[in-house]
Tab-separated table of C-alpha atoms and ligand atoms in Angstrom:
chain	number	residue	atom	x	y	z
W	1	UNK	CA	-4.784	-17.550	-26.022
W	2	UNK	CA	-3.068	-15.095	-28.256
W	3	UNK	CA	-3.697	-11.325	-27.696
W	4	UNK	CA	-5.749	-8.673	-29.348
W	5	UNK	CA	-3.959	-5.793	-27.376
W	6	UNK	CA	-3.969	-2.758	-29.802
W	7	UNK	CA	-5.298	-4.843	-32.627
W	8	UNK	CA	-7.662	-3.018	-34.858
W	9	UNK	CA	-10.823	-5.396	-35.147
W	10	UNK	CA	-13.372	-4.356	-37.867
W	11	UNK	CA	-16.750	-6.199	-36.573
W	12	UNK	CA	-19.132	-6.665	-39.322
W	13	UNK	CA	-22.909	-7.131	-38.118
W	14	UNK	CA	-25.267	-8.830	-40.344
W	15	UNK	CA	-28.903	-9.118	-40.044
W	16	UNK	CA	-29.899	-12.031	-37.959
W	17	UNK	CA	-31.377	-12.245	-34.385
W	18	UNK	CA	-28.012	-13.149	-33.095
W	19	UNK	CA	-27.042	-9.614	-34.017
W	20	UNK	CA	-28.124	-8.602	-30.282
W	21	UNK	CA	-25.105	-10.627	-29.065
W	22	UNK	CA	-22.844	-8.303	-30.926
W	23	UNK	CA	-22.964	-5.704	-28.196
W	24	UNK	CA	-21.459	-8.238	-25.674
W	25	UNK	CA	-18.948	-9.243	-28.471
W	26	UNK	CA	-17.672	-5.549	-28.639
W	27	UNK	CA	-17.398	-5.532	-24.873
W	28	UNK	CA	-15.446	-8.730	-25.010
W	29	UNK	CA	-13.040	-7.618	-27.748
W	30	UNK	CA	-12.385	-4.270	-26.087
W	31	UNK	CA	-11.765	-6.126	-22.503
W	32	UNK	CA	-8.957	-7.876	-24.560
W	33	UNK	CA	-7.362	-4.414	-25.497
W	34	UNK	CA	-8.737	-4.468	-29.365
W	35	UNK	CA	-9.586	-1.089	-30.732
W	36	UNK	CA	-13.052	-1.920	-32.416
W	37	UNK	CA	-15.176	-0.326	-35.205
W	38	UNK	CA	-18.366	-1.719	-36.206
W	39	UNK	CA	-19.863	-1.990	-39.811
W	40	UNK	CA	-23.664	-2.836	-39.835
W	41	UNK	CA	-25.823	-4.131	-42.673
W	42	UNK	CA	-29.409	-2.659	-43.101
W	43	UNK	CA	-30.647	-6.039	-41.892
W	44	UNK	CA	-28.716	-5.816	-38.758
W	45	UNK	CA	-29.832	-2.474	-37.714
W	46	UNK	CA	-33.384	-4.065	-37.693
W	47	UNK	CA	-32.158	-6.154	-34.566
W	48	UNK	CA	-29.665	-3.693	-32.727
W	49	UNK	CA	-29.237	-0.115	-33.018
W	50	UNK	CA	-25.912	1.611	-34.205
W	51	UNK	CA	-25.973	3.805	-31.188
W	52	UNK	CA	-25.695	0.747	-28.749
W	53	UNK	CA	-22.715	-0.533	-30.565
W	54	UNK	CA	-21.292	3.156	-31.002
W	55	UNK	CA	-21.457	3.359	-27.153
W	56	UNK	CA	-19.855	0.233	-26.611
W	57	UNK	CA	-17.062	0.575	-29.331
W	58	UNK	CA	-16.411	4.079	-28.587
W	59	UNK	CA	-16.446	4.905	-32.334
W	60	UNK	CA	-19.124	5.958	-34.798
W	61	UNK	CA	-20.739	2.977	-36.680
W	62	UNK	CA	-20.378	2.633	-40.290
W	63	UNK	CA	-23.455	1.785	-42.206
W	64	UNK	CA	-23.518	3.221	-45.720
W	65	UNK	CA	-21.414	2.506	-48.753
W	66	UNK	CA	-22.319	5.564	-50.711
W	67	UNK	CA	-22.457	8.439	-48.096
W	68	UNK	CA	-20.393	11.397	-48.808
W	69	UNK	CA	-19.948	12.352	-45.292
W	70	UNK	CA	-18.913	8.800	-44.157
W	71	UNK	CA	-16.566	8.513	-47.044
W	72	UNK	CA	-14.876	11.801	-46.005
W	73	UNK	CA	-14.391	10.596	-42.525
W	74	UNK	CA	-13.322	7.075	-42.969
W	75	UNK	CA	-14.373	5.693	-46.147
W	76	UNK	CA	-14.654	1.803	-47.068
W	77	UNK	CA	-11.017	1.624	-48.259
W	78	UNK	CA	-9.668	3.366	-45.292
W	79	UNK	CA	-11.846	1.096	-43.070
W	80	UNK	CA	-10.451	-2.036	-44.938
W	81	UNK	CA	-6.878	-0.777	-44.426
W	82	UNK	CA	-7.404	0.045	-40.731
W	83	UNK	CA	-8.413	-3.393	-40.115
W	84	UNK	CA	-6.032	-5.835	-38.700
W	85	UNK	CA	-9.018	-8.430	-38.497
W	86	UNK	CA	-12.381	-8.441	-40.253
W	87	UNK	CA	-14.818	-10.390	-37.886
W	88	UNK	CA	-18.256	-10.913	-38.917
W	89	UNK	CA	-20.475	-11.936	-36.343
W	90	UNK	CA	-23.220	-12.875	-37.011
W	91	UNK	CA	-22.499	-14.010	-40.466
W	92	UNK	CA	-26.067	-14.963	-42.011
W	93	UNK	CA	-26.610	-17.323	-44.787
W	94	UNK	CA	-27.327	-14.351	-47.163
W	95	UNK	CA	-24.116	-12.644	-45.982
W	96	UNK	CA	-22.092	-15.687	-46.675
W	97	UNK	CA	-23.520	-16.190	-50.072
W	98	UNK	CA	-22.728	-12.522	-50.946
W	99	UNK	CA	-18.950	-13.138	-49.807
W	100	UNK	CA	-18.806	-15.942	-52.041
W	101	UNK	CA	-19.986	-14.131	-54.933
W	102	UNK	CA	-17.741	-11.126	-54.075
W	103	UNK	CA	-20.480	-8.759	-53.974
W	104	UNK	CA	-19.835	-5.109	-53.235
W	105	UNK	CA	-22.937	-3.511	-53.320
W	106	UNK	CA	-23.068	-2.777	-49.474
W	107	UNK	CA	-20.525	-1.473	-47.086
W	108	UNK	CA	-19.891	-4.742	-45.251
W	109	UNK	CA	-19.280	-6.712	-48.483
W	110	UNK	CA	-17.200	-3.964	-50.260
W	111	UNK	CA	-14.900	-3.870	-47.096
W	112	UNK	CA	-14.553	-7.559	-47.133
W	113	UNK	CA	-13.582	-7.367	-50.680
W	114	UNK	CA	-11.046	-4.425	-50.106
W	115	UNK	CA	-9.249	-5.766	-46.978
W	116	UNK	CA	-6.018	-7.783	-47.000
W	117	UNK	CA	-6.697	-8.423	-43.272
W	118	UNK	CA	-7.483	-11.920	-41.936
W	119	UNK	CA	-11.269	-12.707	-41.852
W	120	UNK	CA	-13.210	-14.681	-39.299
W	121	UNK	CA	-16.886	-15.355	-39.723
W	122	UNK	CA	-19.432	-16.681	-36.879
W	123	UNK	CA	-22.189	-17.918	-38.916
W	124	UNK	CA	-25.746	-17.807	-37.379
W	125	UNK	CA	-28.749	-18.934	-39.154
W	126	UNK	CA	-31.744	-21.491	-39.015
W	127	UNK	CA	-30.447	-25.248	-38.566
W	128	UNK	CA	-32.182	-26.189	-41.976
W	129	UNK	CA	-30.477	-23.230	-43.756
W	130	UNK	CA	-27.175	-24.339	-42.191
W	131	UNK	CA	-27.722	-27.894	-43.461
W	132	UNK	CA	-28.624	-26.760	-47.021
W	133	UNK	CA	-26.182	-27.801	-49.663
W	134	UNK	CA	-25.829	-24.249	-51.009
W	135	UNK	CA	-24.513	-23.025	-47.489
W	136	UNK	CA	-22.355	-25.960	-47.088
W	137	UNK	CA	-20.872	-25.278	-50.481
W	138	UNK	CA	-20.533	-21.519	-49.836
W	139	UNK	CA	-18.694	-22.268	-46.294
W	140	UNK	CA	-16.451	-24.675	-48.278
W	141	UNK	CA	-15.556	-22.113	-50.779
W	142	UNK	CA	-14.822	-19.425	-48.246
W	143	UNK	CA	-12.503	-21.749	-46.130
W	144	UNK	CA	-10.771	-22.697	-49.272
W	145	UNK	CA	-9.962	-19.047	-49.543
W	146	UNK	CA	-8.581	-19.024	-46.234
W	147	UNK	CA	-11.441	-17.368	-44.162
W	148	UNK	CA	-11.654	-18.819	-40.719
W	149	UNK	CA	-14.886	-19.770	-39.014
W	150	UNK	CA	-15.937	-20.178	-35.507
W	151	UNK	CA	-19.183	-22.168	-35.047
W	152	UNK	CA	-22.172	-22.254	-35.299
W	153	UNK	CA	-22.967	-24.009	-32.110
W	154	UNK	CA	-25.922	-26.449	-31.704
W	155	UNK	CA	-28.870	-25.926	-29.511
W	156	UNK	CA	-32.349	-24.444	-29.235
W	157	UNK	CA	-32.810	-21.841	-31.786
W	158	UNK	CA	-34.858	-18.427	-31.621
W	159	UNK	CA	-37.456	-20.083	-34.239
W	160	UNK	CA	-37.971	-23.025	-32.149
W	161	UNK	CA	-35.888	-25.409	-34.156
W	162	UNK	CA	-33.252	-27.478	-32.436
W	163	UNK	CA	-29.907	-28.093	-34.348
W	164	UNK	CA	-26.744	-26.556	-35.653
W	165	UNK	CA	-26.896	-22.570	-36.417
W	166	UNK	CA	-26.720	-20.894	-33.127
W	167	UNK	CA	-24.033	-18.323	-33.261
W	168	UNK	CA	-20.971	-19.033	-31.060
W	169	UNK	CA	-20.723	-17.154	-27.635
W	170	UNK	CA	-19.059	-13.862	-27.733
W	171	UNK	CA	-16.481	-14.872	-25.097
W	172	UNK	CA	-15.429	-17.785	-27.557
W	173	UNK	CA	-15.732	-15.661	-30.542
W	174	UNK	CA	-13.398	-13.012	-29.059
W	175	UNK	CA	-10.842	-15.766	-27.902
W	176	UNK	CA	-11.027	-17.341	-31.406
W	177	UNK	CA	-10.218	-13.645	-32.860
W	178	UNK	CA	-7.209	-13.332	-30.274
W	179	UNK	CA	-5.757	-16.775	-31.403
W	180	UNK	CA	-5.191	-15.385	-34.861
W	181	UNK	CA	-2.620	-13.202	-33.324
W	182	UNK	CA	0.202	-15.029	-31.618
W	183	UNK	CA	1.257	-13.875	-28.222
W	184	UNK	CA	3.351	-10.883	-28.383
W	185	UNK	CA	7.014	-10.568	-27.685
W	186	UNK	CA	6.636	-8.165	-24.664
W	187	UNK	CA	3.340	-9.335	-23.253
W	188	UNK	CA	3.451	-8.711	-19.534
W	189	UNK	CA	6.492	-6.501	-19.641
W	190	UNK	CA	6.706	-2.952	-18.627
W	191	UNK	CA	9.014	-0.649	-20.630
W	192	UNK	CA	10.334	2.794	-19.621
W	193	UNK	CA	11.855	4.872	-22.672
W	194	UNK	CA	13.426	8.187	-22.335
W	195	UNK	CA	12.888	10.406	-25.506
W	196	UNK	CA	13.417	13.796	-27.135
W	197	UNK	CA	15.912	16.472	-26.049
W	198	UNK	CA	16.296	18.108	-22.671
W	199	UNK	CA	16.233	21.799	-22.129
W	200	UNK	CA	18.700	23.565	-19.778
W	201	UNK	CA	17.650	26.867	-18.642
W	202	UNK	CA	20.006	29.881	-19.129
W	203	UNK	CA	17.274	32.219	-17.757
W	204	UNK	CA	13.507	32.375	-17.971
W	205	UNK	CA	13.372	32.749	-21.776
W	206	UNK	CA	16.615	30.888	-22.998
W	207	UNK	CA	17.930	27.613	-22.919
W	208	UNK	CA	20.601	25.023	-24.060
W	209	UNK	CA	19.366	21.992	-26.043
W	210	UNK	CA	19.785	19.977	-29.212
W	211	UNK	CA	18.075	18.802	-32.413
W	212	UNK	CA	16.449	15.524	-31.017
W	213	UNK	CA	12.842	15.543	-32.338
W	214	UNK	CA	11.771	12.478	-30.305
W	215	UNK	CA	10.831	10.554	-33.432
W	216	UNK	CA	13.156	7.782	-32.677
W	217	UNK	CA	12.017	7.447	-28.876
W	218	UNK	CA	8.372	7.729	-29.874
W	219	UNK	CA	8.919	4.974	-32.581
W	220	UNK	CA	10.379	2.675	-30.016
W	221	UNK	CA	7.163	3.330	-27.545
W	222	UNK	CA	4.968	2.569	-30.186
W	223	UNK	CA	6.794	-0.744	-31.156
W	224	UNK	CA	7.041	-1.604	-27.607
W	225	UNK	CA	3.284	-1.142	-27.167
W	226	UNK	CA	2.569	-3.079	-30.315
W	227	UNK	CA	4.792	-5.856	-28.864
W	228	UNK	CA	2.319	-5.965	-25.901
W	229	UNK	CA	4.497	-4.173	-23.219
W	230	UNK	CA	2.913	-1.684	-20.946
W	231	UNK	CA	4.914	1.472	-22.162
W	232	UNK	CA	5.771	4.531	-20.398
W	233	UNK	CA	7.659	7.692	-22.216
W	234	UNK	CA	9.451	10.040	-20.318
W	235	UNK	CA	9.757	12.796	-22.890
W	236	UNK	CA	11.580	16.108	-23.195
W	237	UNK	CA	10.035	18.724	-25.231
W	238	UNK	CA	8.771	17.626	-28.698
W	239	UNK	CA	5.906	18.353	-31.060
W	240	UNK	CA	4.608	14.612	-31.458
W	241	UNK	CA	1.527	12.939	-30.160
W	242	UNK	CA	1.747	10.177	-27.670
W	243	UNK	CA	1.286	6.738	-29.635
W	244	UNK	CA	-1.893	4.639	-28.805
W	245	UNK	CA	-1.906	2.848	-25.305
W	246	UNK	CA	1.392	4.713	-24.195
W	247	UNK	CA	1.687	6.848	-21.191
W	248	UNK	CA	3.719	10.003	-21.369
W	249	UNK	CA	5.382	11.991	-18.796
W	250	UNK	CA	6.814	15.458	-20.061
W	251	UNK	CA	9.846	17.060	-18.501
W	252	UNK	CA	12.199	19.653	-19.497
W	253	UNK	CA	15.534	19.337	-17.981
W	254	UNK	CA	17.960	16.411	-17.339
W	255	UNK	CA	17.412	16.624	-13.767
W	256	UNK	CA	13.578	16.431	-14.294
W	257	UNK	CA	14.066	13.468	-16.530
W	258	UNK	CA	16.293	11.721	-14.001
W	259	UNK	CA	13.751	12.238	-11.082
W	260	UNK	CA	10.877	11.200	-13.229
W	261	UNK	CA	12.634	7.996	-14.374
W	262	UNK	CA	13.670	7.138	-10.710
W	263	UNK	CA	10.004	7.528	-9.638
W	264	UNK	CA	8.784	5.301	-12.311
W	265	UNK	CA	11.672	2.647	-12.107
W	266	UNK	CA	10.250	0.374	-9.657
W	267	UNK	CA	7.549	-0.714	-12.248
W	268	UNK	CA	9.914	-1.353	-15.072
W	269	UNK	CA	11.477	-4.409	-16.634
W	270	UNK	CA	13.223	-2.843	-19.442
W	271	UNK	CA	14.779	0.700	-19.524
W	272	UNK	CA	15.511	2.321	-23.027
W	273	UNK	CA	17.535	5.448	-22.895
W	274	UNK	CA	16.928	7.173	-26.327
W	275	UNK	CA	16.687	10.886	-25.177
W	276	UNK	CA	19.383	13.255	-26.126
W	277	UNK	CA	19.980	14.410	-22.756
W	278	UNK	CA	22.359	17.498	-22.180
W	279	UNK	CA	25.650	16.481	-20.759
W	280	UNK	CA	26.031	19.832	-19.044
W	281	UNK	CA	23.599	22.563	-17.680
W	282	UNK	CA	24.128	26.234	-17.096
W	283	UNK	CA	25.654	26.451	-13.359
W	284	UNK	CA	23.399	29.098	-12.293
W	285	UNK	CA	20.147	29.709	-14.368
W	286	UNK	CA	19.458	33.532	-13.949
W	287	UNK	CA	16.326	34.422	-12.313
W	288	UNK	CA	15.786	37.300	-14.710
W	289	UNK	CA	16.236	37.687	-18.304
W	290	UNK	CA	20.006	38.210	-19.094
W	291	UNK	CA	20.470	41.566	-20.422
W	292	UNK	CA	22.627	42.382	-23.313
W	293	UNK	CA	25.760	43.585	-22.110
W	294	UNK	CA	29.556	42.924	-22.881
W	295	UNK	CA	30.939	41.789	-26.417
W	296	UNK	CA	31.703	38.294	-24.715
W	297	UNK	CA	30.354	36.575	-21.810
W	298	UNK	CA	31.316	33.146	-20.088
W	299	UNK	CA	28.948	30.583	-19.435
W	300	UNK	CA	29.842	28.297	-16.548
W	301	UNK	CA	28.232	24.762	-17.069
W	302	UNK	CA	28.172	22.061	-14.723
W	303	UNK	CA	27.754	18.132	-15.533
W	304	UNK	CA	24.241	16.741	-15.589
W	305	UNK	CA	23.855	13.385	-13.796
W	306	UNK	CA	23.940	10.529	-16.387
W	307	UNK	CA	20.498	8.993	-16.136
W	308	UNK	CA	20.929	5.600	-18.062
W	309	UNK	CA	24.290	5.002	-16.064
W	310	UNK	CA	22.273	5.969	-12.569
W	311	UNK	CA	19.692	3.318	-13.695
W	312	UNK	CA	22.198	0.670	-14.736
W	313	UNK	CA	23.970	1.190	-11.522
W	314	UNK	CA	21.216	0.574	-9.206
W	315	UNK	CA	20.598	-2.671	-7.244
W	316	UNK	CA	18.640	-5.227	-9.329
W	317	UNK	CA	18.480	-2.907	-12.446
W	318	UNK	CA	15.962	-3.406	-15.351
W	319	UNK	CA	17.294	-4.672	-18.669
W	320	UNK	CA	19.099	-1.296	-19.662
W	321	UNK	CA	19.484	-0.221	-23.199
W	322	UNK	CA	21.381	2.978	-24.085
W	323	UNK	CA	21.822	4.811	-27.488
W	324	UNK	CA	24.985	6.136	-28.645
W	325	UNK	CA	24.921	9.298	-30.849
W	326	UNK	CA	28.512	9.530	-32.582
W	327	UNK	CA	29.888	11.413	-35.422
W	328	UNK	CA	32.893	9.282	-35.557
W	329	UNK	CA	34.487	5.903	-34.702
W	330	UNK	CA	30.656	5.332	-33.970
W	331	UNK	CA	30.720	1.483	-33.051
W	332	UNK	CA	33.994	1.806	-31.121
W	333	UNK	CA	32.638	4.628	-28.963
W	334	UNK	CA	29.323	2.892	-28.684
W	335	UNK	CA	31.257	-0.167	-27.269
W	336	UNK	CA	33.022	1.915	-24.661
W	337	UNK	CA	29.529	3.570	-23.487
W	338	UNK	CA	28.306	-0.173	-23.216
W	339	UNK	CA	30.962	-1.203	-20.844
W	340	UNK	CA	31.335	2.275	-18.842
W	341	UNK	CA	27.625	2.624	-18.376
W	342	UNK	CA	27.163	-1.009	-17.534
W	343	UNK	CA	24.478	-1.353	-20.020
W	344	UNK	CA	22.949	-4.613	-21.307
W	345	UNK	CA	22.621	-3.279	-24.802
W	346	UNK	CA	23.412	-0.143	-26.848
W	347	UNK	CA	22.285	1.263	-30.160
W	348	UNK	CA	25.074	3.101	-32.017
W	349	UNK	CA	23.686	5.970	-34.087
W	350	UNK	CA	25.998	7.714	-36.795
W	351	UNK	CA	24.635	11.318	-36.322
W	352	UNK	CA	27.182	12.685	-38.940
W	353	UNK	CA	24.760	11.709	-41.656
W	354	UNK	CA	21.759	14.189	-41.559
W	355	UNK	CA	19.565	11.693	-43.381
W	356	UNK	CA	19.540	9.483	-40.260
W	357	UNK	CA	19.714	10.478	-36.643
W	358	UNK	CA	18.554	13.651	-35.261
W	359	UNK	CA	15.154	14.875	-36.487
W	360	UNK	CA	15.139	12.636	-39.734
W	361	UNK	CA	12.345	10.162	-40.837
W	362	UNK	CA	14.949	7.495	-41.228
W	363	UNK	CA	17.579	5.790	-39.281
W	364	UNK	CA	20.195	3.190	-39.620
W	365	UNK	CA	22.048	1.737	-36.471
W	366	UNK	CA	24.191	-0.986	-35.087
W	367	UNK	CA	22.652	-2.872	-32.179
W	368	UNK	CA	25.576	-4.136	-29.886
W	369	UNK	CA	25.365	-6.441	-26.779
W	370	UNK	CA	27.924	-8.146	-25.057
W	371	UNK	CA	27.623	-11.473	-27.028
W	372	UNK	CA	26.890	-9.904	-30.488
W	373	UNK	CA	25.883	-7.117	-32.680
W	374	UNK	CA	23.441	-6.599	-35.556
W	375	UNK	CA	23.441	-3.851	-38.297
W	376	UNK	CA	19.862	-2.642	-39.144
W	377	UNK	CA	19.908	-1.179	-42.470
W	378	UNK	CA	18.261	2.222	-43.399
W	379	UNK	CA	14.596	2.204	-42.603
W	380	UNK	CA	11.906	4.335	-41.148
W	381	UNK	CA	12.195	4.987	-37.537
W	382	UNK	CA	9.064	2.963	-36.916
W	383	UNK	CA	10.460	-0.190	-38.903
W	384	UNK	CA	13.845	0.164	-37.139
W	385	UNK	CA	12.351	0.357	-33.895
W	386	UNK	CA	10.288	-2.896	-34.438
W	387	UNK	CA	13.644	-4.829	-35.091
W	388	UNK	CA	15.182	-3.090	-32.198
W	389	UNK	CA	12.457	-4.191	-29.837
W	390	UNK	CA	12.613	-7.782	-31.095
W	391	UNK	CA	16.527	-7.827	-30.208
W	392	UNK	CA	15.625	-6.362	-26.790
W	393	UNK	CA	12.966	-8.763	-26.029
W	394	UNK	CA	15.211	-11.699	-26.910
W	395	UNK	CA	18.222	-10.523	-25.031
W	396	UNK	CA	15.962	-9.651	-22.119
W	397	UNK	CA	14.568	-13.075	-22.108
W	398	UNK	CA	18.075	-14.690	-22.490
W	399	UNK	CA	19.312	-12.490	-19.516
W	400	UNK	CA	16.637	-13.842	-17.047
W	401	UNK	CA	17.375	-17.492	-18.214
W	402	UNK	CA	20.915	-17.279	-16.886
F	501	PMT	O1	14.887	12.229	-31.322
F	501	PMT	P1	15.328	12.043	-32.962
F	501	PMT	O2	15.348	13.229	-33.449
F	501	PMT	O3	14.538	10.790	-33.564
F	501	PMT	O4	16.819	11.634	-32.808
F	501	PMT	C1	17.131	10.244	-32.332
F	501	PMT	C2	18.564	10.208	-31.588
F	501	PMT	C3	19.647	10.591	-32.588
F	501	PMT	C4	18.488	11.406	-30.558
F	501	PMT	C5	18.855	8.941	-30.965
F	501	PMT	O5	18.808	8.004	-31.947
F	501	PMT	C6	20.022	8.765	-30.169
F	501	PMT	O6	21.010	8.689	-30.586
F	501	PMT	N1	19.779	9.003	-28.877
F	501	PMT	C7	20.900	9.033	-27.873
F	501	PMT	C8	21.426	10.521	-27.784
F	501	PMT	C9	22.612	10.774	-26.880
F	501	PMT	O7	22.534	11.524	-26.195
F	501	PMT	O8	23.642	10.046	-27.102
F	501	PMT	P2	24.953	10.101	-26.054
F	501	PMT	O9	25.866	9.276	-26.923
F	501	PMT	O10	25.281	11.408	-25.866
F	501	PMT	O11	24.523	9.399	-24.835
F	501	PMT	C10	24.780	7.912	-24.614
F	501	PMT	C11	23.506	7.550	-23.611
F	501	PMT	O12	23.570	7.903	-22.491
F	501	PMT	C12	22.197	7.629	-24.395
F	501	PMT	O13	21.412	6.630	-24.129
F	501	PMT	C13	21.420	8.801	-23.569
F	501	PMT	O14	20.151	8.754	-23.439
F	501	PMT	C14	22.104	8.605	-22.243
F	501	PMT	N2	22.484	9.791	-21.436
F	501	PMT	C15	23.316	10.787	-21.724
F	501	PMT	C16	23.644	12.000	-21.038
F	501	PMT	C17	23.130	12.024	-19.807
F	501	PMT	N3	23.360	13.047	-19.103
F	501	PMT	N4	22.247	11.029	-19.464
F	501	PMT	C18	21.835	9.980	-20.030
F	501	PMT	O15	21.060	9.198	-19.859
């Protein structure tokens, strides 16, 4: 089976007796990790209440096309864009005919027209309606357009007839939906990522730090989670929200970051050190605010532990990836860090260019591993993170296979 982890499934429910099964379908989809939103036709609401599907999906149910309030919250175009999959179950004969005609006079049909996401329908209707040439022609047309179908199943129907027309079982529909998304690169893997700056206290109100925003590390966490990994961030202080399906532990100093990483390391297959960790900290953080005094003062700094080197140096280390933030000789220095810190892979980041690197929206890097390297051209940090995660997944799998 493929997987639905973190996929956005928009479930369309049209008005047939099988609509009652959509409650179980929502449950099945969520148990596979999908984010579920529901659109109901007016007919569907005769068979099951929006409240039930709202409670099960954890999201408000959408019913109206021309509703000012709903459009302000999440309008039909946003819903259409949100969806990774439009699943219509049950799809009645009428709904199928309306899809063929390209109608847009209710919310479900409008979203179906407006979405670029793949569509899967689970037809449900009386056996004679299913056998009718009009329905057969409509189904053939939709399939020619690339729409997928599951069912209908044969059996006894609510109206007493026996034959094809029963909606497929929710567990089978959820599995068919999952099969549309090939199993992800990092499914079953646990990834630990450090991100953001550290703060090294001088006194209770001052610290030494750097310009890391955390954007690169958080983008990696999002990409890892989207690739199916159980993803954990150990993050210095940043102003970012946690990507969906990622667990965050917040820390301040390098020492705290090391402690937290070591605590979490046993449950980690891949470690990615993206944080800009301060190499030094004040030897003694003053207990009280340092008062203004002489024209010059001298700060004594001591070296911080090297987190990524500590991780890579352990017995049975995870697949360990470092970053190298350099302002010159970028690739050469990065190669040095790859070897000295005994890393499996390093991402060389030229931080002399302010458009990439620290606190920028975009980045451009060279990923280096013992057997090769790849330059990833300038792109958003999320796009770049997606490619880094692909390279990490491939190299980690290769390292396990000898
Ligand atoms: O957060 P953003 O604003 O999005 O910026 C992204 C970034 C520029 C911070 C990121 O792309 C990056 O380059 N991160 C590494 C920053 C860094 O500290 O590089 P370094 O060359 O000094 O360190 C080399 C490696 O050792 C890094 O993996 C670093 O996390 C790690 N390190 C360094 C010192 C230390 N005491 N412990 C460590 O683990």
